[in-house]
Amino acid sequence: MTRPEKRYFKLYLARHSGNSATGNHAQLFDAVAAMEQYDERALRKAFSDAPFVKHFAIAKRRLYETILLSLDAFHAESSVDARLRRTLHQTEILHARGLYPEAERMLRSVRALAQEHEKHSILLQVVEWEHRLLERTNYGEATPETLGTLAGTAQEHLLQWELHEALWQLKSRTFLTLYRRGKARTEKDRSELEEIRRNPLLENGRIPASARSRYLYHHVRAALAYALGDAQASITELECNAELLRPGAGWAQEEPNLLFGVLSNLAYLHMRAGRHERALELLKEFRKLPLQLPQAPSPDLELKVFAMGTSLELTLWARAGRFDKAVEKLAAAEAGLEHYHDRLSTLRKAGIQFQAAWVLLGHGRAEEALRWSHRLLNEPGIEHHRELFALARLLNVLLLLELDRRDLLVYALRNTERHLKAHQRTFRCEEAILRFVHRRLKAEQAEEVHNLLAQLHGELVELAEDPLEGAVFDHFDPLVWVEGHLTGRTMSQAAQERAERRSLSCASDREAA
């Protein structure tokens, strides 16, 4: 709880119990608030003489319920949803007391606010109350036209709600595939995603009237384009959503995390395409966004900003070959992972850990990178995210090779191959890297090692342009590692040269267009 929330809780207790300083709730609340980590044994010992300790579970439950009531009162006006629920409840109270004109006026204010913010589920509840107000007079104030208008309004709200739900389902099917299996790597994956893409709701030009549904429409189309390897189409859809969300009017103010997500995805895709300046502009906009919010970010938004911002910065600096800049962010990343550990999803944590291992390798600190790699591979639940888990195993093999840990490398190599085969993830890019590691273990002469690196380099250059194989390069760039060893340069130098080549290629494409 924040300090204002804690202060309000004491006032709430005083107002409702008249005993804020010495009551059971207040004492127990102060004792728990003073703890860095919750320790029930210490609490029982501290309150061993208090009668409520005999029924400690009940005391905790009542304190929990009282805190929730206090927070409900404190945040009663904190969001549009909260205001709408509160005003609907007030409508119910007025109606129950027979104050029908007052209830009707209150209902009109609910309708106006819900329409402004496109809260279709609330608008359906408004229609339900309008039914009750008509029934109250035994339809004395109703006409066939009135009923027809009300039916049309209800049908419109229902259609808007159903459209939004249908788009949400399409989005969730898409992201379930992306989060679990990653971008399309097989024709089967591509076929499944193309089937979603062909849904009539996602057709070109079929843009919904509701702003919320428009956001979902572009969001799903952007995700599908990315998953299918069409980066430019994904950028186009994301730009539509950035335009939709940037003004911050109406419903967009209630969900600022949406714009954070759009900006971070745009920055990444522009960097991946070689548009480094545009990517850094979007990163600056991302950083400034929390300062432009009308109120301080909620704990939920703080968590999302940390996760998205950390992953974005590590990725952008690595793509630009500035591994030194990325490494500077790792202390804050470590602190954030510790602070948000219980609330971060496995995928968010693992994504940051993967990037940390990669940038440390790029900065020449492979020993530290290996520790992050092992931490990632031991993350509970990581095996459900098959693409990231497979690539994490691959990076772990490269780190062991970099450190010449041959005893561990042979074991890790064999396990990685078994894992990829068991999960049908023996794709060409992974096969090329693992084949290289096998041959590298047997190579003794410098010339032989150089030839193996040159061969792997040629294979990876070709695979990087393959839509089904290029997915590997969204997580890290093995070409940077190969080029560094092949030419004797640092990985930073190799990455910066690759970034420059991408930028020049991007500029040439723009001129040609």
Coordinates of C-alpha atoms in Angstrom, one line a residue:
M1 CA 0.0 0.0 0.0
T2 CA 1.1 3.6 -0.6
R3 CA 1.5 6.0 2.2
P4 CA -1.7 7.9 1.4
E5 CA -3.6 4.6 1.3
K6 CA -2.2 3.6 4.7
R7 CA -3.1 7.1 6.1
Y8 CA -6.6 6.8 4.7
F9 CA -7.0 3.3 6.3
K10 CA -6.4 4.8 9.7
L11 CA -9.0 7.5 9.0
Y12 CA -11.4 4.8 7.7
L13 CA -10.9 2.8 10.9
A14 CA -11.6 5.9 13.1
R15 CA -14.7 6.7 11.1
H16 CA -16.1 3.2 11.2
S17 CA -14.9 1.8 14.5
G18 CA -14.0 4.9 16.6
N19 CA -10.9 3.1 17.9
S20 CA -8.2 3.7 15.3
A21 CA -5.2 3.8 17.6
T22 CA -5.6 0.7 19.8
G23 CA -8.1 -1.5 18.1
N24 CA -7.2 -5.0 16.9
H25 CA -7.2 -4.1 13.2
A26 CA -5.0 -1.0 13.8
Q27 CA -2.4 -2.9 15.9
L28 CA -2.3 -5.8 13.5
F29 CA -2.1 -3.5 10.5
D30 CA 0.8 -1.5 12.0
A31 CA 2.7 -4.7 12.9
V32 CA 2.4 -6.1 9.4
A33 CA 3.2 -2.8 7.7
A34 CA 6.4 -2.5 9.7
M35 CA 7.7 -5.9 8.4
E36 CA 10.0 -6.1 5.4
Q37 CA 8.7 -9.7 4.9
Y38 CA 5.5 -11.1 6.3
D39 CA 6.3 -13.4 9.3
E40 CA 3.3 -14.9 11.0
R41 CA 5.3 -16.6 13.7
A42 CA 6.7 -13.2 14.8
L43 CA 3.2 -11.7 14.8
R44 CA 1.8 -14.5 17.0
K45 CA 4.6 -14.0 19.4
A46 CA 4.2 -10.2 19.5
F47 CA 0.4 -10.5 20.2
S48 CA 0.6 -13.6 22.4
D49 CA -1.5 -12.0 25.1
A50 CA -4.1 -10.5 22.8
P51 CA -7.5 -12.4 22.7
F52 CA -7.7 -12.3 18.9
V53 CA -4.6 -14.6 18.5
K54 CA -6.8 -17.5 19.5
H55 CA -8.7 -17.0 16.3
F56 CA -5.8 -15.5 14.3
A57 CA -7.1 -16.7 10.9
I58 CA -10.4 -14.9 11.5
A59 CA -8.6 -11.8 12.6
K60 CA -6.5 -11.8 9.5
R61 CA -9.5 -12.3 7.2
R62 CA -11.4 -9.4 8.8
L63 CA -8.4 -7.1 8.6
Y64 CA -8.0 -8.1 4.9
E65 CA -11.7 -7.3 4.2
T66 CA -11.5 -4.0 6.1
I67 CA -8.4 -3.0 4.0
L68 CA -10.3 -3.8 0.8
L69 CA -13.3 -1.7 1.9
S70 CA -10.9 1.1 2.7
L71 CA -9.2 0.9 -0.6
D72 CA -12.5 0.7 -2.4
A73 CA -13.5 4.0 -0.7
F74 CA -10.1 5.6 -1.3
H75 CA -10.1 4.7 -5.1
A76 CA -13.9 5.3 -5.6
E77 CA -13.1 8.0 -8.2
S78 CA -9.8 6.7 -9.5
S79 CA -11.1 5.4 -12.9
V80 CA -14.0 5.6 -15.2
D81 CA -15.0 2.0 -14.4
A82 CA -15.0 2.8 -10.6
R83 CA -17.1 5.9 -11.2
L84 CA -19.6 4.1 -13.4
R85 CA -20.0 1.2 -10.9
R86 CA -20.5 3.7 -8.1
T87 CA -23.0 5.8 -10.0
L88 CA -25.0 2.7 -11.0
H89 CA -25.1 1.6 -7.4
Q90 CA -26.4 5.1 -6.5
T91 CA -29.0 4.7 -9.1
E92 CA -30.1 1.4 -7.5
I93 CA -30.2 3.1 -4.1
L94 CA -32.4 6.0 -5.3
H95 CA -34.7 3.6 -7.2
A96 CA -35.1 1.4 -4.1
R97 CA -36.2 4.5 -2.1
G98 CA -38.8 5.5 -4.6
L99 CA -36.9 8.5 -5.8
Y100 CA -37.5 7.7 -9.5
P101 CA -36.8 11.0 -11.2
E102 CA -33.5 11.3 -9.3
A103 CA -32.7 7.7 -10.3
E104 CA -33.4 8.5 -13.9
R105 CA -31.2 11.6 -13.9
M106 CA -28.4 9.6 -12.3
L107 CA -28.8 6.9 -15.0
R108 CA -28.5 9.6 -17.8
S109 CA -25.1 10.6 -16.3
V110 CA -24.0 7.0 -16.3
R111 CA -25.1 6.6 -20.0
A112 CA -23.2 9.7 -21.1
L113 CA -20.0 8.7 -19.4
A114 CA -20.2 5.1 -20.6
Q115 CA -20.8 6.3 -24.2
E116 CA -17.8 8.6 -24.0
H117 CA -15.5 5.8 -23.0
E118 CA -17.2 3.1 -25.0
K119 CA -18.1 0.9 -22.0
H120 CA -20.5 -1.4 -23.8
S121 CA -21.1 -3.8 -21.0
I122 CA -22.1 -0.9 -18.7
L123 CA -24.4 0.5 -21.4
L124 CA -26.2 -2.9 -21.5
Q125 CA -26.7 -2.5 -17.8
V126 CA -28.1 1.0 -18.4
V127 CA -30.6 -0.5 -20.8
E128 CA -31.6 -3.0 -18.2
W129 CA -32.3 -0.1 -15.7
E130 CA -34.3 1.7 -18.4
H131 CA -36.4 -1.4 -18.7
R132 CA -37.1 -1.3 -15.0
L133 CA -38.0 2.4 -15.0
L134 CA -40.5 1.8 -17.8
E135 CA -42.0 -1.2 -15.9
R136 CA -42.3 0.9 -12.8
T137 CA -45.1 3.0 -14.4
N138 CA -46.8 -0.1 -15.9
Y139 CA -45.6 1.3 -19.3
G140 CA -47.7 4.4 -18.7
E141 CA -45.0 6.6 -20.2
A142 CA -44.1 4.1 -23.0
T143 CA -45.1 4.0 -26.7
P144 CA -44.4 1.5 -29.4
E145 CA -41.8 4.0 -30.7
T146 CA -40.2 4.2 -27.3
L147 CA -39.9 0.4 -27.1
G148 CA -38.5 0.3 -30.7
T149 CA -35.9 2.9 -29.9
L150 CA -34.9 1.1 -26.7
A151 CA -34.6 -2.2 -28.6
G152 CA -32.5 -0.7 -31.3
T153 CA -30.2 0.9 -28.7
A154 CA -29.8 -2.4 -26.8
Q155 CA -29.1 -4.3 -30.1
E156 CA -26.4 -1.8 -31.1
H157 CA -24.7 -2.0 -27.7
L158 CA -24.9 -5.8 -27.8
L159 CA -23.4 -5.9 -31.4
Q160 CA -20.5 -3.6 -30.3
W161 CA -19.8 -5.8 -27.3
E162 CA -19.9 -9.0 -29.3
L163 CA -17.6 -7.5 -32.0
H164 CA -15.1 -6.5 -29.3
E165 CA -15.3 -9.9 -27.7
A166 CA -14.8 -11.6 -31.1
L167 CA -11.7 -9.5 -31.8
W168 CA -10.4 -10.2 -28.3
Q169 CA -10.7 -13.9 -29.0
L170 CA -8.7 -13.5 -32.2
K171 CA -6.1 -11.6 -30.4
S172 CA -5.8 -14.2 -27.7
R173 CA -5.5 -17.1 -30.1
T174 CA -2.7 -15.2 -31.9
F175 CA -0.8 -14.3 -28.8
L176 CA -1.2 -17.7 -27.3
T177 CA 0.6 -19.1 -30.3
L178 CA 3.3 -16.3 -30.2
Y179 CA 4.0 -16.7 -26.5
R180 CA 4.2 -20.5 -26.6
R181 CA 5.6 -21.3 -30.0
G182 CA 7.0 -18.0 -31.3
K183 CA 6.9 -16.8 -34.9
A184 CA 5.9 -19.1 -37.7
R185 CA 8.8 -21.6 -38.2
T186 CA 6.9 -24.2 -40.2
E187 CA 4.3 -24.3 -42.9
K188 CA 1.9 -25.8 -40.3
D189 CA 2.5 -22.8 -38.0
R190 CA 2.1 -20.4 -41.0
S191 CA -1.1 -22.1 -42.1
E192 CA -2.7 -21.8 -38.6
L193 CA -1.8 -18.1 -38.4
E194 CA -3.0 -17.5 -41.9
E195 CA -6.3 -19.1 -41.0
I196 CA -6.8 -16.5 -38.2
R197 CA -5.7 -13.7 -40.6
R198 CA -8.4 -14.7 -43.1
N199 CA -11.2 -14.1 -40.5
P200 CA -13.7 -11.7 -42.0
L201 CA -13.4 -9.4 -39.0
L202 CA -9.7 -8.7 -40.0
E203 CA -10.3 -7.9 -43.7
N204 CA -8.7 -4.9 -45.2
G205 CA -10.8 -1.8 -44.8
R206 CA -13.2 -3.5 -42.3
I207 CA -12.3 -1.0 -39.5
P208 CA -14.7 -1.0 -36.6
A209 CA -16.6 2.2 -35.5
S210 CA -15.7 1.8 -31.9
A211 CA -12.2 3.1 -30.9
R212 CA -11.6 0.1 -28.6
S213 CA -12.5 -2.4 -31.3
R214 CA -10.3 -0.4 -33.8
Y215 CA -7.4 -0.8 -31.5
L216 CA -8.0 -4.6 -31.3
Y217 CA -8.4 -4.8 -35.1
H218 CA -5.0 -3.1 -35.7
H219 CA -3.4 -4.9 -32.7
V220 CA -4.3 -8.4 -34.1
R221 CA -3.3 -7.5 -37.6
A222 CA 0.1 -6.2 -36.4
A223 CA 0.7 -9.3 -34.3
L224 CA -0.2 -11.7 -37.2
A225 CA 2.0 -9.8 -39.6
Y226 CA 4.9 -10.0 -37.2
A227 CA 4.4 -13.7 -36.6
L228 CA 4.3 -14.3 -40.3
G229 CA 7.5 -12.4 -41.0
D230 CA 5.9 -9.3 -42.6
A231 CA 7.6 -6.6 -40.5
Q232 CA 6.6 -3.6 -42.6
A233 CA 2.9 -4.6 -42.5
S234 CA 3.2 -4.9 -38.7
I235 CA 4.7 -1.4 -38.5
T236 CA 1.8 0.0 -40.5
E237 CA -0.8 -1.5 -38.2
L238 CA 1.2 -0.3 -35.1
E239 CA 1.4 3.2 -36.5
C240 CA -2.4 3.2 -36.8
N241 CA -2.7 2.3 -33.1
A242 CA -0.1 4.9 -32.1
E243 CA -2.2 7.5 -33.9
L244 CA -5.3 6.2 -32.2
L245 CA -3.8 6.2 -28.7
R246 CA -1.4 9.2 -28.7
P247 CA -4.1 12.0 -28.1
G248 CA -4.9 10.3 -24.8
A249 CA -8.6 11.2 -25.1
G250 CA -11.5 9.2 -23.7
W251 CA -10.9 5.5 -23.1
A252 CA -7.2 5.7 -23.9
Q253 CA -6.5 7.6 -20.7
E254 CA -7.8 4.6 -18.7
E255 CA -5.3 2.2 -20.3
P256 CA -2.0 4.0 -20.8
N257 CA -0.2 0.6 -20.9
L258 CA -1.5 0.2 -24.4
L259 CA 0.5 3.1 -25.8
F260 CA 3.6 1.8 -24.0
G261 CA 3.2 -1.5 -25.7
V262 CA 2.7 0.0 -29.1
L263 CA 5.7 2.3 -28.8
S264 CA 8.0 -0.5 -27.6
N265 CA 7.0 -2.8 -30.4
L266 CA 7.4 0.0 -33.0
A267 CA 10.8 0.9 -31.7
Y268 CA 12.0 -2.7 -31.9
L269 CA 10.7 -3.3 -35.4
H270 CA 12.3 -0.1 -36.7
M271 CA 15.6 -1.1 -35.1
R272 CA 15.3 -4.5 -36.6
A273 CA 14.7 -2.9 -40.0
G274 CA 17.8 -0.7 -39.7
R275 CA 15.9 2.5 -38.9
H276 CA 18.0 3.3 -35.8
E277 CA 17.2 7.0 -35.5
R278 CA 13.5 6.3 -35.6
A279 CA 13.9 3.6 -33.0
L280 CA 15.7 5.8 -30.6
E281 CA 13.1 8.6 -31.1
L282 CA 10.4 6.1 -30.1
L283 CA 12.5 5.0 -27.1
K284 CA 12.7 8.6 -25.9
E285 CA 9.0 9.0 -26.3
F286 CA 8.5 5.8 -24.3
R287 CA 10.7 7.1 -21.5
K288 CA 8.9 10.4 -21.3
L289 CA 5.4 8.9 -21.3
P290 CA 5.2 8.2 -17.5
L291 CA 5.9 11.9 -16.8
Q292 CA 3.0 12.9 -19.1
L293 CA 0.3 10.8 -17.3
P294 CA -2.3 12.8 -15.4
Q295 CA -1.5 10.8 -12.2
A296 CA 1.3 8.6 -10.9
P297 CA 1.5 5.2 -12.5
S298 CA -0.3 2.4 -10.6
P299 CA 1.8 -0.5 -9.3
D300 CA 0.4 -2.6 -12.3
L301 CA 1.6 0.0 -14.8
E302 CA 4.9 0.4 -13.1
L303 CA 5.5 -3.3 -13.5
K304 CA 4.6 -3.2 -17.2
V305 CA 6.8 -0.2 -17.9
F306 CA 9.7 -1.9 -16.1
A307 CA 9.3 -5.1 -18.1
M308 CA 8.7 -3.5 -21.5
G309 CA 11.2 -0.7 -21.0
T310 CA 14.0 -3.0 -19.8
S311 CA 13.6 -5.5 -22.6
L312 CA 13.3 -2.7 -25.2
E313 CA 16.5 -0.9 -24.0
L314 CA 18.6 -4.0 -23.8
T315 CA 17.4 -5.1 -27.3
L316 CA 17.9 -1.7 -28.9
W317 CA 21.4 -1.1 -27.5
A318 CA 22.4 -4.7 -28.5
R319 CA 21.1 -4.2 -32.0
A320 CA 23.1 -1.0 -32.3
G321 CA 26.2 -2.8 -31.2
R322 CA 26.4 -0.7 -28.0
F323 CA 26.7 -3.6 -25.6
D324 CA 28.4 -1.2 -23.1
K325 CA 25.3 0.9 -22.9
A326 CA 23.1 -2.2 -22.5
V327 CA 25.3 -3.5 -19.7
E328 CA 24.9 -0.2 -17.8
K329 CA 21.1 -1.1 -17.6
L330 CA 21.7 -4.5 -16.0
A331 CA 21.9 -3.2 -12.4
A332 CA 18.5 -1.6 -12.7
A333 CA 17.2 -4.8 -14.5
E334 CA 18.4 -6.9 -11.6
A335 CA 16.8 -4.7 -9.0
G336 CA 13.5 -4.7 -10.9
L337 CA 13.5 -8.5 -11.3
E338 CA 14.0 -8.8 -7.6
H339 CA 11.3 -6.2 -6.8
Y340 CA 8.7 -7.5 -9.2
H341 CA 9.7 -11.2 -9.0
D342 CA 6.4 -12.6 -7.8
R343 CA 4.3 -10.5 -10.2
L344 CA 6.2 -10.8 -13.4
S345 CA 5.2 -13.5 -15.8
T346 CA 7.7 -16.2 -16.6
L347 CA 7.9 -15.0 -20.2
R348 CA 8.8 -11.4 -19.1
K349 CA 11.4 -12.6 -16.6
A350 CA 13.0 -15.0 -19.1
G351 CA 13.0 -12.4 -21.9
I352 CA 15.0 -10.0 -19.7
Q353 CA 17.4 -12.8 -18.5
F354 CA 18.0 -13.9 -22.1
Q355 CA 18.9 -10.3 -23.2
A356 CA 21.1 -9.9 -20.1
A357 CA 23.1 -13.0 -21.1
W358 CA 23.4 -11.9 -24.7
V359 CA 24.6 -8.3 -23.9
L360 CA 27.1 -9.6 -21.4
L361 CA 28.5 -12.0 -24.0
G362 CA 28.6 -9.1 -26.5
H363 CA 30.5 -7.0 -23.9
G364 CA 33.1 -9.7 -23.4
R365 CA 31.9 -11.0 -20.0
A366 CA 30.9 -14.5 -20.9
E367 CA 31.3 -15.8 -17.3
E368 CA 28.6 -13.5 -16.1
A369 CA 26.5 -14.2 -19.1
L370 CA 26.6 -17.9 -18.3
R371 CA 25.2 -17.2 -14.8
W372 CA 22.3 -15.4 -16.4
S373 CA 21.8 -18.2 -18.9
H374 CA 21.6 -20.8 -16.1
R375 CA 19.2 -18.7 -14.2
L376 CA 17.0 -18.5 -17.2
L377 CA 17.1 -22.2 -17.9
N378 CA 16.1 -22.9 -14.3
E379 CA 13.2 -20.4 -14.4
P380 CA 10.0 -22.4 -13.3
G381 CA 7.6 -22.7 -16.2
I382 CA 10.0 -21.6 -18.9
E383 CA 9.6 -24.9 -20.8
H384 CA 6.1 -23.9 -21.8
H385 CA 7.5 -21.1 -23.9
R386 CA 9.1 -23.4 -26.4
E387 CA 10.8 -20.9 -28.7
L388 CA 12.5 -18.9 -26.0
F389 CA 13.5 -22.0 -24.1
A390 CA 15.0 -23.6 -27.2
L391 CA 17.0 -20.5 -28.1
A392 CA 18.1 -20.1 -24.5
R393 CA 19.6 -23.6 -24.7
L394 CA 21.3 -22.7 -27.9
L395 CA 22.8 -19.5 -26.4
N396 CA 23.9 -21.6 -23.4
V397 CA 25.8 -23.9 -25.8
L398 CA 27.6 -20.9 -27.4
L399 CA 28.5 -19.5 -24.0
L400 CA 30.1 -22.8 -22.9
L401 CA 32.0 -22.9 -26.2
E402 CA 33.1 -19.3 -25.7
L403 CA 34.5 -20.3 -22.2
D404 CA 35.9 -23.6 -23.5
R405 CA 34.0 -25.6 -20.9
R406 CA 34.3 -28.7 -22.9
D407 CA 33.2 -31.1 -20.1
L408 CA 29.9 -29.2 -19.6
L409 CA 29.6 -28.4 -23.3
V410 CA 29.4 -32.0 -24.5
Y411 CA 26.6 -32.6 -22.0
A412 CA 24.7 -29.4 -22.8
L413 CA 25.1 -30.0 -26.6
R414 CA 23.6 -33.5 -26.3
N415 CA 20.7 -32.4 -24.1
T416 CA 19.9 -29.5 -26.4
E417 CA 19.8 -31.7 -29.4
R418 CA 17.5 -34.2 -27.6
H419 CA 15.2 -31.3 -26.5
L420 CA 14.9 -29.9 -29.9
K421 CA 14.2 -33.3 -31.5
A422 CA 11.7 -34.2 -28.8
H423 CA 9.8 -30.9 -29.4
Q424 CA 10.2 -31.0 -33.2
R425 CA 12.3 -27.8 -33.2
T426 CA 15.2 -29.0 -35.4
F427 CA 15.1 -26.0 -37.7
R428 CA 17.8 -25.1 -40.1
C429 CA 19.3 -22.3 -38.1
E430 CA 19.6 -24.3 -34.9
E431 CA 20.9 -27.3 -36.8
A432 CA 23.6 -25.1 -38.5
I433 CA 24.8 -23.8 -35.1
L434 CA 24.8 -27.2 -33.4
R435 CA 26.6 -28.8 -36.4
F436 CA 29.3 -26.1 -36.2
V437 CA 29.7 -26.7 -32.4
H438 CA 30.2 -30.5 -33.0
R439 CA 32.8 -29.8 -35.7
R440 CA 34.5 -27.1 -33.6
L441 CA 35.0 -29.6 -30.8
K442 CA 37.0 -31.8 -33.1
A443 CA 39.0 -29.0 -34.9
E444 CA 42.6 -28.5 -33.8
Q445 CA 44.2 -26.3 -36.4
A446 CA 43.5 -22.5 -36.6
E447 CA 42.8 -22.8 -40.3
E448 CA 40.3 -25.5 -39.8
V449 CA 38.5 -23.4 -37.1
H450 CA 38.5 -20.4 -39.5
N451 CA 37.0 -22.5 -42.3
L452 CA 34.2 -23.7 -40.0
L453 CA 33.4 -20.2 -38.9
A454 CA 33.3 -19.1 -42.6
Q455 CA 31.0 -21.9 -43.5
L456 CA 28.6 -21.1 -40.6
H457 CA 28.7 -17.4 -41.5
G458 CA 27.6 -18.2 -45.1
E459 CA 24.8 -20.4 -43.8
L460 CA 23.5 -17.8 -41.3
V461 CA 23.6 -15.0 -43.8
E462 CA 21.3 -17.0 -46.0
L463 CA 19.0 -18.1 -43.2
A464 CA 18.7 -14.5 -41.8
E465 CA 16.7 -13.7 -45.0
D466 CA 14.4 -16.7 -44.7
P467 CA 11.0 -15.7 -43.2
L468 CA 10.7 -19.0 -41.4
E469 CA 14.3 -19.0 -40.1
G470 CA 14.8 -15.3 -39.4
A471 CA 12.8 -15.7 -36.2
V472 CA 16.0 -16.6 -34.4
F473 CA 17.4 -13.2 -35.1
D474 CA 14.5 -11.5 -33.3
H475 CA 16.0 -12.8 -30.0
F476 CA 19.8 -12.5 -30.7
D477 CA 22.2 -12.2 -33.6
P478 CA 24.5 -15.2 -33.9
L479 CA 26.1 -13.6 -36.9
V480 CA 27.6 -11.0 -34.7
W481 CA 29.3 -13.7 -32.6
V482 CA 30.5 -15.5 -35.7
E483 CA 31.8 -12.3 -37.4
G484 CA 33.7 -11.3 -34.3
H485 CA 35.5 -14.6 -34.2
L486 CA 36.0 -14.8 -37.9
T487 CA 37.7 -11.3 -38.2
G488 CA 39.3 -11.0 -34.8
R489 CA 37.1 -8.0 -33.9
T490 CA 35.0 -7.5 -30.8
M491 CA 31.4 -8.4 -30.9
S492 CA 30.6 -4.7 -30.4
Q493 CA 32.5 -3.8 -33.5
A494 CA 30.9 -6.5 -35.5
A495 CA 27.4 -5.6 -34.3
Q496 CA 28.0 -1.9 -35.1
E497 CA 29.1 -2.7 -38.7
R498 CA 26.0 -5.0 -39.1
A499 CA 23.8 -2.2 -37.8
E500 CA 25.4 0.3 -40.3
R501 CA 24.8 -2.2 -43.2
R502 CA 21.2 -2.6 -42.2
S503 CA 20.8 1.2 -42.0
L504 CA 22.3 1.7 -45.5
S505 CA 20.2 -1.1 -46.9
C506 CA 17.1 0.5 -45.4
A507 CA 18.0 3.9 -46.9
S508 CA 18.5 2.3 -50.3
D509 CA 15.1 0.6 -50.1
R510 CA 13.4 3.9 -49.3
E511 CA 15.1 5.7 -52.2
A512 CA 14.1 2.9 -54.6
A513 CA 10.5 3.1 -53.3

